[in-house]
Amino acid sequence: MLMTFDFIALAQHNTQFMVRLKDAVSNHSDDAITMKPYKLSFDAHKQIITVCPYSETSEFSAKIVPKEITYQALVKMLNNDWEIPMRK
């Protein structure tokens, strides 16, 4: 089972982690949060977070597929809003 987005559930149950994520989004500077088994890299210019495994040799590296997420989508997921707008 893939674990790429499981860090969202971790944040919803860990207030300190949630605050770190929201601060990284609102700081308007590049940042990185490393929390095993994840490495979350924030690109303020593109407003994208990249989710990767903590390391390529970690036991969960095969379960975390690298993925880019927009800041807007991340904030929605952190607020438990999983609605996806339909394209016209």
Coordinates of C-alpha atoms in Angstrom, one line a residue:
M1 CA 0.0 0.0 0.0
L2 CA 1.3 3.4 -0.9
M3 CA 2.0 5.9 1.9
T4 CA 2.6 9.1 -0.1
F5 CA -0.2 11.1 1.4
D6 CA -0.2 9.5 4.9
F7 CA 1.7 12.5 6.3
I8 CA -1.7 14.4 6.1
A9 CA -3.3 12.0 8.6
L10 CA -0.2 12.3 10.8
A11 CA -0.6 16.1 10.8
Q12 CA -4.2 15.9 11.7
H13 CA -3.3 13.9 14.8
N14 CA -0.1 15.8 15.7
T15 CA -0.7 19.5 16.4
Q16 CA 3.0 20.4 16.3
F17 CA 3.5 18.8 12.9
M18 CA 0.3 20.6 11.6
V19 CA 1.7 23.9 12.7
R20 CA 5.1 23.2 11.1
L21 CA 3.4 22.4 7.8
K22 CA 1.1 25.5 7.8
D23 CA 4.1 27.7 8.8
A24 CA 6.2 26.4 5.9
V25 CA 3.3 27.2 3.5
S26 CA 2.8 30.7 4.9
N27 CA 6.5 31.7 5.3
H28 CA 7.0 32.5 1.6
S29 CA 10.5 31.0 1.7
D30 CA 11.9 27.6 0.7
D31 CA 11.9 25.1 3.5
A32 CA 12.2 21.4 4.2
I33 CA 10.7 19.2 6.9
T34 CA 12.2 15.8 7.5
M35 CA 10.0 13.5 9.5
K36 CA 10.7 9.8 9.1
P37 CA 9.7 8.3 6.7
Y38 CA 9.1 11.6 4.8
K39 CA 11.1 14.5 3.4
L40 CA 8.8 17.4 2.5
S41 CA 10.4 20.2 0.4
F42 CA 8.6 23.5 0.0
D43 CA 9.2 25.7 -3.0
A44 CA 7.8 29.1 -2.2
H45 CA 8.3 30.5 -5.7
K46 CA 6.3 27.7 -7.4
Q47 CA 4.1 27.2 -4.3
I48 CA 4.6 23.5 -4.5
I49 CA 5.5 20.9 -1.9
T50 CA 7.4 17.8 -3.0
V51 CA 6.9 14.7 -1.0
C52 CA 9.7 12.1 -1.1
P53 CA 11.0 9.3 1.1
Y54 CA 13.3 10.3 3.9
S55 CA 16.0 8.4 2.2
E56 CA 16.2 6.0 -0.8
T57 CA 17.4 3.2 1.6
S58 CA 14.7 3.6 4.2
E59 CA 12.4 0.7 4.8
F60 CA 9.4 2.6 3.4
S61 CA 11.1 4.2 0.4
A62 CA 9.2 2.0 -2.1
K63 CA 5.9 2.9 -0.5
I64 CA 6.4 6.7 -0.8
V65 CA 6.2 7.7 -4.5
P66 CA 7.6 11.2 -5.0
K67 CA 4.8 13.6 -5.7
E68 CA 4.4 17.4 -6.1
I69 CA 1.4 19.0 -4.4
T70 CA 0.3 22.7 -4.7
Y71 CA 0.2 24.7 -1.6
Q72 CA -3.5 25.3 -2.2
A73 CA -4.2 21.5 -2.4
L74 CA -2.1 20.9 0.7
V75 CA -4.0 23.4 2.8
K76 CA -7.3 21.9 1.6
M77 CA -6.2 18.4 2.6
L78 CA -4.9 19.5 6.0
N79 CA -8.3 21.0 6.6
N80 CA -9.9 17.7 5.6
D81 CA -11.4 19.1 2.4
W82 CA -11.0 16.5 -0.2
E83 CA -13.4 18.0 -2.8
I84 CA -11.9 18.2 -6.3
P85 CA -13.4 20.9 -8.5
M86 CA -14.6 19.6 -11.8
R87 CA -13.0 21.1 -14.9
K88 CA -15.3 22.7 -17.5

